[in-house]
Short mmCIF file of C-alpha atoms and ligand atoms in Angstrom, two decimals:
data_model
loop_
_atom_site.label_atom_id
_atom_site.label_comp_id
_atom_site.label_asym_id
_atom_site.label_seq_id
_atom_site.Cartn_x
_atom_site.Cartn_y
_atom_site.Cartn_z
CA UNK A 1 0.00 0.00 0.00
CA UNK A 2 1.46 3.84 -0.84
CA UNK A 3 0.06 6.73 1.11
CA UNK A 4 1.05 10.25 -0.94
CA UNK A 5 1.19 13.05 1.35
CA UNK A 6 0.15 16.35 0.88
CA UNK A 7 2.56 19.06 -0.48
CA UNK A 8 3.17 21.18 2.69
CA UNK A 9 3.52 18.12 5.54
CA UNK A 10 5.79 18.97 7.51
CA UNK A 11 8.71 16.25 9.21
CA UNK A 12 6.86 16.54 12.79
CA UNK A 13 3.25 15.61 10.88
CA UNK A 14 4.80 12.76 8.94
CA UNK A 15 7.09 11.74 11.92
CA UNK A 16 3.67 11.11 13.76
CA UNK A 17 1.66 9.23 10.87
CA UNK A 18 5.20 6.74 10.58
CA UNK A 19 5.38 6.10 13.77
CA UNK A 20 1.34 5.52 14.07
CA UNK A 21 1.99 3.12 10.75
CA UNK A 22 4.80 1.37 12.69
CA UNK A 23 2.90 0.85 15.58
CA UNK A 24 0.52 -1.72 13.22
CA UNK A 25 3.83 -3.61 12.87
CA UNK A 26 4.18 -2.54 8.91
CA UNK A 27 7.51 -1.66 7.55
CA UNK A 28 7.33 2.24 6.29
CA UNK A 29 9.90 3.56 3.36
CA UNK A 30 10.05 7.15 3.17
CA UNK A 31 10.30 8.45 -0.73
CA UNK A 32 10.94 11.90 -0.79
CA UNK A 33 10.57 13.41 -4.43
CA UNK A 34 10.91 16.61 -5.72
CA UNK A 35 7.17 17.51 -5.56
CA UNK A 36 5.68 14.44 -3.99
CA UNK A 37 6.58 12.82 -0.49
CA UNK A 38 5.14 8.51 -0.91
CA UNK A 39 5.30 6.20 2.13
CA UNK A 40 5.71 2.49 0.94
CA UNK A 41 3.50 -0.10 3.48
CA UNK A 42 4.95 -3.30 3.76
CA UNK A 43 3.77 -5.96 5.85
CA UNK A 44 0.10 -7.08 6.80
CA UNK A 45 -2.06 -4.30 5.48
CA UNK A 46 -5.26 -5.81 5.66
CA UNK A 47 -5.36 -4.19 8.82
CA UNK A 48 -4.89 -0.77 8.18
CA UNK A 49 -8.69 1.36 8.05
CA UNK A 50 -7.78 2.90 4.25
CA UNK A 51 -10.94 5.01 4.76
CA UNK A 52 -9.30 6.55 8.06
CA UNK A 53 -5.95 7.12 6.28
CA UNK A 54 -7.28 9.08 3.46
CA UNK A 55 -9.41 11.05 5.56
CA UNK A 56 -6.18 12.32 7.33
CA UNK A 57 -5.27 16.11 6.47
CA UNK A 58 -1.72 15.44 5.49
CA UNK A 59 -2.57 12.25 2.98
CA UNK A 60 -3.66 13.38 -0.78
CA UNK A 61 -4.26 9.79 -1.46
CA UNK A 62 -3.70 6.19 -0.35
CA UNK A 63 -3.43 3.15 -3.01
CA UNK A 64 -3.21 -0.43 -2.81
CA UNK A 65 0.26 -1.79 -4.62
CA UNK A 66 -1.05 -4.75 -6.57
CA UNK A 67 2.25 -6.02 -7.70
CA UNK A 68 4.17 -8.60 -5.70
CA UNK A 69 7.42 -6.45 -5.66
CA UNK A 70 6.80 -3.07 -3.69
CA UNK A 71 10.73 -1.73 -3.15
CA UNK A 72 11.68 -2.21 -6.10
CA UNK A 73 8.18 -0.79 -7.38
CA UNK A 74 7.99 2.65 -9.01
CA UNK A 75 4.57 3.31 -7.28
CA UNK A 76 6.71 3.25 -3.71
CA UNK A 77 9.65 5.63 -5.50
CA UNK A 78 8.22 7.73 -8.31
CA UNK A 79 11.51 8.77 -8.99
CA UNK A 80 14.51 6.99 -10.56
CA UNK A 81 17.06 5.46 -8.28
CA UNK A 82 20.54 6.76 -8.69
CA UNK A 83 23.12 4.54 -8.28
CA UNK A 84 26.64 5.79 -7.27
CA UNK A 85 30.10 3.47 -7.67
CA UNK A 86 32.73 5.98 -6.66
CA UNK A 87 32.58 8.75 -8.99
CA UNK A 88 30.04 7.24 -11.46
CA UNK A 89 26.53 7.26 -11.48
CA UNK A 90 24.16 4.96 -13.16
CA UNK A 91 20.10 5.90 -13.46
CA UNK A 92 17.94 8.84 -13.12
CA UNK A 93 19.51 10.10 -16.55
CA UNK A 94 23.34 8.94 -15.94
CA UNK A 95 24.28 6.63 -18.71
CA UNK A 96 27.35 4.27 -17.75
CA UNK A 97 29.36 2.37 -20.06
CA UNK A 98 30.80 -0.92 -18.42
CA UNK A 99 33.43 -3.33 -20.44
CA UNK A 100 36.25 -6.04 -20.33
CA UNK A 101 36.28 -9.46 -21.06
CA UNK A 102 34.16 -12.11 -20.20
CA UNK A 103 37.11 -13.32 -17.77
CA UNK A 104 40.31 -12.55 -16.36
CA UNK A 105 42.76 -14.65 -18.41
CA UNK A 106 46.39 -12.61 -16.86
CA UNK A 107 47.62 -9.63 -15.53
CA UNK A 108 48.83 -8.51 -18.64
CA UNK A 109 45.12 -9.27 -20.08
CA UNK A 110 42.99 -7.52 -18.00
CA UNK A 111 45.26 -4.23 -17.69
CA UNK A 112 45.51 -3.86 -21.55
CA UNK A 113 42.18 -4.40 -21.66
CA UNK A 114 41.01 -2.35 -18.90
CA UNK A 115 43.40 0.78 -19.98
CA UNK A 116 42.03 0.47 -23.59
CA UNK A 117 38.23 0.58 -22.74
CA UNK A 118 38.64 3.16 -20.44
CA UNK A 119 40.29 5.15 -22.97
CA UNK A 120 37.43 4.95 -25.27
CA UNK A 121 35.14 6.32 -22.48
CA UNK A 122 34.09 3.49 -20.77
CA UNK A 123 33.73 3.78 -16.61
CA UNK A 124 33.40 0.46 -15.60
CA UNK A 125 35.59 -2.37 -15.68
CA UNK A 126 34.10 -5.47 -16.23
CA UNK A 127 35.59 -9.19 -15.93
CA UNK A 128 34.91 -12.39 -14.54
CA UNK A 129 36.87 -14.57 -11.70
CA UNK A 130 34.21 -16.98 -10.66
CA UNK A 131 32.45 -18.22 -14.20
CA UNK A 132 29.29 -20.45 -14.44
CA UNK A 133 30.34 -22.21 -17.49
CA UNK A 134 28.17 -25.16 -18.58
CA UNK A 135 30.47 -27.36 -19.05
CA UNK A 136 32.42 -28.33 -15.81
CA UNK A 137 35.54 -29.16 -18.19
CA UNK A 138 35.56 -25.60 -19.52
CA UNK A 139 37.54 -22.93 -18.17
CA UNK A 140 36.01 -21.85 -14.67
CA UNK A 141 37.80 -18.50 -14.02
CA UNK A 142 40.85 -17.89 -12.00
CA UNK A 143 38.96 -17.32 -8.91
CA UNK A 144 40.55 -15.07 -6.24
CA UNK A 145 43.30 -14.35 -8.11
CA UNK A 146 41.32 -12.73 -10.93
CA UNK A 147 39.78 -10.72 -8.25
CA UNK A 148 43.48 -9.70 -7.15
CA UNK A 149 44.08 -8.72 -11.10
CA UNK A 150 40.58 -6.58 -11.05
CA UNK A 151 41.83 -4.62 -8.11
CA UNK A 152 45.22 -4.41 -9.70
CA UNK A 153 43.77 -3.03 -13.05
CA UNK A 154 41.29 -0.65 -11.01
CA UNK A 155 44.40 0.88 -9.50
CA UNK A 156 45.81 0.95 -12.77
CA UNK A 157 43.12 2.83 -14.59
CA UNK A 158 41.27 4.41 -11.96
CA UNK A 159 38.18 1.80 -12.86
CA UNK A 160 35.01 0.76 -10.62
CA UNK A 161 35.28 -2.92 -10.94
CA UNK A 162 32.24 -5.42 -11.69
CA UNK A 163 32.44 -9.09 -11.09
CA UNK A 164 30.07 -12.12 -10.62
CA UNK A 165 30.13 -13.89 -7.44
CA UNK A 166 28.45 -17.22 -7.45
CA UNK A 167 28.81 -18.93 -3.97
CA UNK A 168 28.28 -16.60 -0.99
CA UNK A 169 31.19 -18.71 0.54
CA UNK A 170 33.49 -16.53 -1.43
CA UNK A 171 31.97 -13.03 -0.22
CA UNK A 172 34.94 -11.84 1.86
CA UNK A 173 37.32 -11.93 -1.49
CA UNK A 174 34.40 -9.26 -3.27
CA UNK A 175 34.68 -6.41 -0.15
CA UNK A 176 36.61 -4.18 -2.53
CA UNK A 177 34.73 -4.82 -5.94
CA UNK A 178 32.48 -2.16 -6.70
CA UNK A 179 29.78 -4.12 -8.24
CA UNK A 180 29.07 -7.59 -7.62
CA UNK A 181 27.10 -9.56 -10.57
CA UNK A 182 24.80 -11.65 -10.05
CA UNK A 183 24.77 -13.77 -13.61
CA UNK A 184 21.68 -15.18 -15.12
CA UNK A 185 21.87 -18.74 -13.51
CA UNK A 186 22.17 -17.32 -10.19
CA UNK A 187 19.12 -14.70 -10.44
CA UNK A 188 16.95 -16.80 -8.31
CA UNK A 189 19.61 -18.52 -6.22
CA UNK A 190 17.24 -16.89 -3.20
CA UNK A 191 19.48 -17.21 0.15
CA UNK A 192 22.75 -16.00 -2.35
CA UNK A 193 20.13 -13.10 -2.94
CA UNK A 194 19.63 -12.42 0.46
CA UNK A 195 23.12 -12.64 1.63
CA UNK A 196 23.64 -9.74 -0.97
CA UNK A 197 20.44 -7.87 0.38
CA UNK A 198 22.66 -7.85 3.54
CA UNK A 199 26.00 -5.40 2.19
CA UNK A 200 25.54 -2.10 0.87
CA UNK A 201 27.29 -3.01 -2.23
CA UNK A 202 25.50 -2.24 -5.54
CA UNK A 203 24.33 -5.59 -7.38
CA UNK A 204 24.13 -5.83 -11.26
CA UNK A 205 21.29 -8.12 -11.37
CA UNK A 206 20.89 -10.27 -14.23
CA UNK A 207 17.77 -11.13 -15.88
CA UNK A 208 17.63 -15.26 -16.09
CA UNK A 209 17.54 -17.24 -19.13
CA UNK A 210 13.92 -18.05 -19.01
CA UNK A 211 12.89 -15.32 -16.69
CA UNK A 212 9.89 -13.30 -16.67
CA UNK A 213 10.38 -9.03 -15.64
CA UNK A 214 8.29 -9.78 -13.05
CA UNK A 215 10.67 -12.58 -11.99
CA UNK A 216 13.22 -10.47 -12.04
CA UNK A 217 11.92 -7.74 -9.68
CA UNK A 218 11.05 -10.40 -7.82
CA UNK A 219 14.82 -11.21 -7.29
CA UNK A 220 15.47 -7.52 -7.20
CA UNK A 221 12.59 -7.45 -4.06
CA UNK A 222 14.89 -10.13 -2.51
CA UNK A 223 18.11 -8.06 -2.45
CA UNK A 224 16.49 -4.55 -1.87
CA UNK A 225 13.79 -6.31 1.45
CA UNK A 226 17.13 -7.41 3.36
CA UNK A 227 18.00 -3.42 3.19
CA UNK A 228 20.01 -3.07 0.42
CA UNK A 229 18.49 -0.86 -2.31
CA UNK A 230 21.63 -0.39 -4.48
CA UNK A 231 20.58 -2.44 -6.93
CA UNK A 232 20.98 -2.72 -10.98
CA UNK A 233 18.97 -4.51 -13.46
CA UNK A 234 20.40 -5.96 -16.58
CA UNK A 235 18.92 -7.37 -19.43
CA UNK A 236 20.85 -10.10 -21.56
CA UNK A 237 18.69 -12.18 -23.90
CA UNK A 238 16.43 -14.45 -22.50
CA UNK A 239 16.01 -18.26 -24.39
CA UNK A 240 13.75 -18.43 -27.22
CA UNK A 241 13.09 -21.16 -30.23
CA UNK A 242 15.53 -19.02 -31.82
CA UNK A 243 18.82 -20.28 -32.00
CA UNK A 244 20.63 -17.72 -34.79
CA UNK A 245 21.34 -15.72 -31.92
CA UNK A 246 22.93 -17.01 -28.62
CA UNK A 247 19.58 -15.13 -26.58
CA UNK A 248 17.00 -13.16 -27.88
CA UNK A 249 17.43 -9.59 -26.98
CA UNK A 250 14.15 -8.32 -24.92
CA UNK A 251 15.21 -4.41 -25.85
CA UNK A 252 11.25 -4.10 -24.73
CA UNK A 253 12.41 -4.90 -21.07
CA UNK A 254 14.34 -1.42 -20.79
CA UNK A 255 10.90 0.50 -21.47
CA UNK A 256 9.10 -2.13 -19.49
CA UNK A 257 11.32 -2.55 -16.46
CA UNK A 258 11.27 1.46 -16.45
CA UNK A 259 7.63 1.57 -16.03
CA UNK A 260 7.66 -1.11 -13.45
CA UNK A 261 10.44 -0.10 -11.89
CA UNK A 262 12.56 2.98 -10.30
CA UNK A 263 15.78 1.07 -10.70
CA UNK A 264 18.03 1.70 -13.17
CA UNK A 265 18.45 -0.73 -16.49
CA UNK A 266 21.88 -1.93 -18.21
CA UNK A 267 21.52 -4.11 -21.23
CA UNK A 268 24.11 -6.73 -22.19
CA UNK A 269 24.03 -7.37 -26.04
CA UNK A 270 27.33 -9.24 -25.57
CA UNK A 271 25.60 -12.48 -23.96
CA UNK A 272 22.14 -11.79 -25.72
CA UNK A 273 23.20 -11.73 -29.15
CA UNK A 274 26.59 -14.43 -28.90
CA UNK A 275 28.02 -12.62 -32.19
CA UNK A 276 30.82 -9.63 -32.37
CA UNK A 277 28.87 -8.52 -35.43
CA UNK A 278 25.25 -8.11 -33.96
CA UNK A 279 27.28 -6.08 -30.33
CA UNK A 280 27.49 -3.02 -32.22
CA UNK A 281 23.38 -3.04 -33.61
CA UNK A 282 21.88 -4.17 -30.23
CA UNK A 283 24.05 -1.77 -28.37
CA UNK A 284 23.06 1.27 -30.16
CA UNK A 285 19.29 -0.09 -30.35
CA UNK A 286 19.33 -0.54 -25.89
CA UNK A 287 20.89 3.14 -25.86
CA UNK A 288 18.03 4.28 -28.02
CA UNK A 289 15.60 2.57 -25.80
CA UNK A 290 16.77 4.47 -22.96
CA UNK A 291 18.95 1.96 -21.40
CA UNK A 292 20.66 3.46 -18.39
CA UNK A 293 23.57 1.72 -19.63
CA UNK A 294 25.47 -0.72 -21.61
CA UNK A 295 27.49 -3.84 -20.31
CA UNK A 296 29.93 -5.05 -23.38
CA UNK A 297 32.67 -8.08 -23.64
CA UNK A 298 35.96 -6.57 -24.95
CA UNK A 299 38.96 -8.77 -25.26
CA UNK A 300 42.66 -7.90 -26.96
CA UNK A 301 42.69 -10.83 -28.56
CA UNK A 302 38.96 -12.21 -29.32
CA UNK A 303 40.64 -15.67 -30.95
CA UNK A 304 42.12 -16.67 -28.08
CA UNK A 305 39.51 -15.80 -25.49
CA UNK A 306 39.51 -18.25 -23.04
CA UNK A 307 35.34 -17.45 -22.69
CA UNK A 308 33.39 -15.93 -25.20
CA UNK A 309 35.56 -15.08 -28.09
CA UNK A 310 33.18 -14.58 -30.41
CA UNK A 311 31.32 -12.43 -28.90
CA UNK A 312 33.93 -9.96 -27.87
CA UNK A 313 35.08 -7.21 -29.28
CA UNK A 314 38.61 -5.51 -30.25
CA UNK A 315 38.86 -2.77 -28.05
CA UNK A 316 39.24 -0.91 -31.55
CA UNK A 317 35.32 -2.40 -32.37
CA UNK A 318 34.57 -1.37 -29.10
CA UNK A 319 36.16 2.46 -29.32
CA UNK A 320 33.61 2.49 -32.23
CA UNK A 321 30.74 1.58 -30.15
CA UNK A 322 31.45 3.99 -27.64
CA UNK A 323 31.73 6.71 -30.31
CA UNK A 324 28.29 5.48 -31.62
CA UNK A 325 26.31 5.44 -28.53
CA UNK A 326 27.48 9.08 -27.71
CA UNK A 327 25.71 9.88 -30.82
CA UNK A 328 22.66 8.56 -29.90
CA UNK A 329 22.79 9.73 -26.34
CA UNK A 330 23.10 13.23 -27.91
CA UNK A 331 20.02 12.60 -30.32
CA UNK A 332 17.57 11.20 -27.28
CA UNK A 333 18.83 13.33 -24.36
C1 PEP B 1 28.88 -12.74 -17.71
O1 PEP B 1 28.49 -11.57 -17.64
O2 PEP B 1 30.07 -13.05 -17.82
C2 PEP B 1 27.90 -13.84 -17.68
C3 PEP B 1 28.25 -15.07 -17.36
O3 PEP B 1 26.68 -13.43 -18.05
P1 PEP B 1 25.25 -14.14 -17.93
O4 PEP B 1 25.08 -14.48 -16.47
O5 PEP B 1 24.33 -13.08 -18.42
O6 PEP B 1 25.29 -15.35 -18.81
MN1 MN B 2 30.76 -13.94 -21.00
#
């Protein structure tokens, strides 16, 4: 349930109609807006008298939330969530551009890489340690010592770092990543969720294979009701009968998950897509979309990828991209 004040309510009038709220045992989040003030109900609200709510001076209106998710529900935060990682800011109109490779092959690797992309304007570093692969003979990441190379290439460059943790066993190696992924087999891994809900660390959230949006916030919900609200949605193809295409790119989800949702929306065309040649296309289609940014695999030597080769691109490809997307970002802005 959301109960929009009044314009003019002062702290000490809302401080009393919180605390009354609390004292029915419901959970109350306090979104202040520009122009509107919304209190978020959580928790049995069968019991609260609607009729005696709205009758209250300071209340303009009270609504039932219909939707499963409420936190991560734009009718409990009208306004877009901002997410900050150090110096960069992702949502509510800040576009971030994340890349690296799929994983952290070597030192030399992932600081060639990571100088490279962040030359071409790109903020985040990306790169995976810990890699669901599907086959358990396939390379699974270097683990905590591609962590060790992230931190080394973020001191390097200056980079946020993103990474994808997989176990929660291994949450003490992530406390100086920036961003911890969540990947797509993991998005409703439900006590790893939880866990996360617990830091303050900003999650990229990925959208699973066969996932619904609603799914999704679901997972979101999970994170954001253990207290953490720093919390990033990305879309990367979700399995179709298609099979040109690794994933079929939902570039509907960016306007969709915006309407749902207050959080802000990367899209991954690396994984949804599976081909260097469609990147560039999808990338510049997500941007147009309104993505609030895009998450692409860059390697310095795509042949010899130990993960995802062919869906990587040069950092010269990428340097393109980057170019492109400004483009567009100056078109739609
Ligand atoms: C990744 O980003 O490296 C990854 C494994 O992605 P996904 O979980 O989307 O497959
Ligand atoms: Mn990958």
């Amino acid at each position: 349930m959301i109960a929009v004040l009044k314009q003019g309510t002062t702290p000490s009038q809302m401080e009393q109609l919180v605390a009354w709220l609390k004292a029915m045992n419901l959970d109350v989040h306090i979104s202040e807006g520009q122009h509107v003030t919304v209190l978020g109900l959580i928790g049995d609200t069968s019991r609260v008298d609607m009729d005696l709510l709205k009758s209250l001076d300071m209340v303009e209106s009270v609504k039932r939330v219909s939707e499963p998710f409420k936190q991560a529900n734009r009718k409990f935060h009208p306004n877009d969530t901002i997410i900050h990682v150090g110096d960069v800011r992702i949502g509510g109109g800040y576009f971030a551009m994340i890349a690296g490779p799929c994983s952290v092959e070597s030192e030399d690797q992932i600081i060639e890489v990571a100088q490279a992309v962040k030359a071409s304007g790109a903020q985040i570093l990306r790169g995976g340690a810990f890699k669901p692969r599907t086959s358990p003979y396939a390379f699974q990441g270097m683990k905590g010592a591609g962590i060790d190379l992230l931190l080394k290439a973020k001191k390097a460059t200056g980079l946020p770092i993103v990474t994808e943790i997989m176990n929660i066993s291994t949450l003490d190696l992530f406390a100086d990543v920036d961003i911890i992924q969540v990947g797509a087999r993991n998005m409703q891994n439900f006590d790893l969720l939880k866990e996360l809900g617990r830091t303050k660390t900003p999650i990229l959230l990925k959208r699973g294979l066969a996932n619904t949006l609603q799914e999704l916030l679901m997972s979101a919900e999970y994170i954001m009701s253990e207290g953490n609200e720093n919390v990033i949605l990305c879309e990367r193809g979700i399995r179709t009968f298609e099979t040109y295409t690794r994933n079929t790119l939902d570039i509907s989800a960016v306007t969709a998950l915006h309407n749902l949702s207050h959080l802000p929306v990367v899209v991954d065309p690396s994984h949804a897509t599976g081909k260097s040649s469609m990147v560039m296309p999808m990338a510049l289609a997500a941007t147009a979309a309104g993505a609030d940014g895009i998450m692409i695999e860059v390697h310095n030597n795509p042949s010899c990828a130990l993960c995802d080769g062919p869906q990587s691109l040069t950092p010269h490809q990428y340097d393109e991209v980057c170019h492109r997307i400004r483009k567009i970002r100056e078109a739609i802005v």
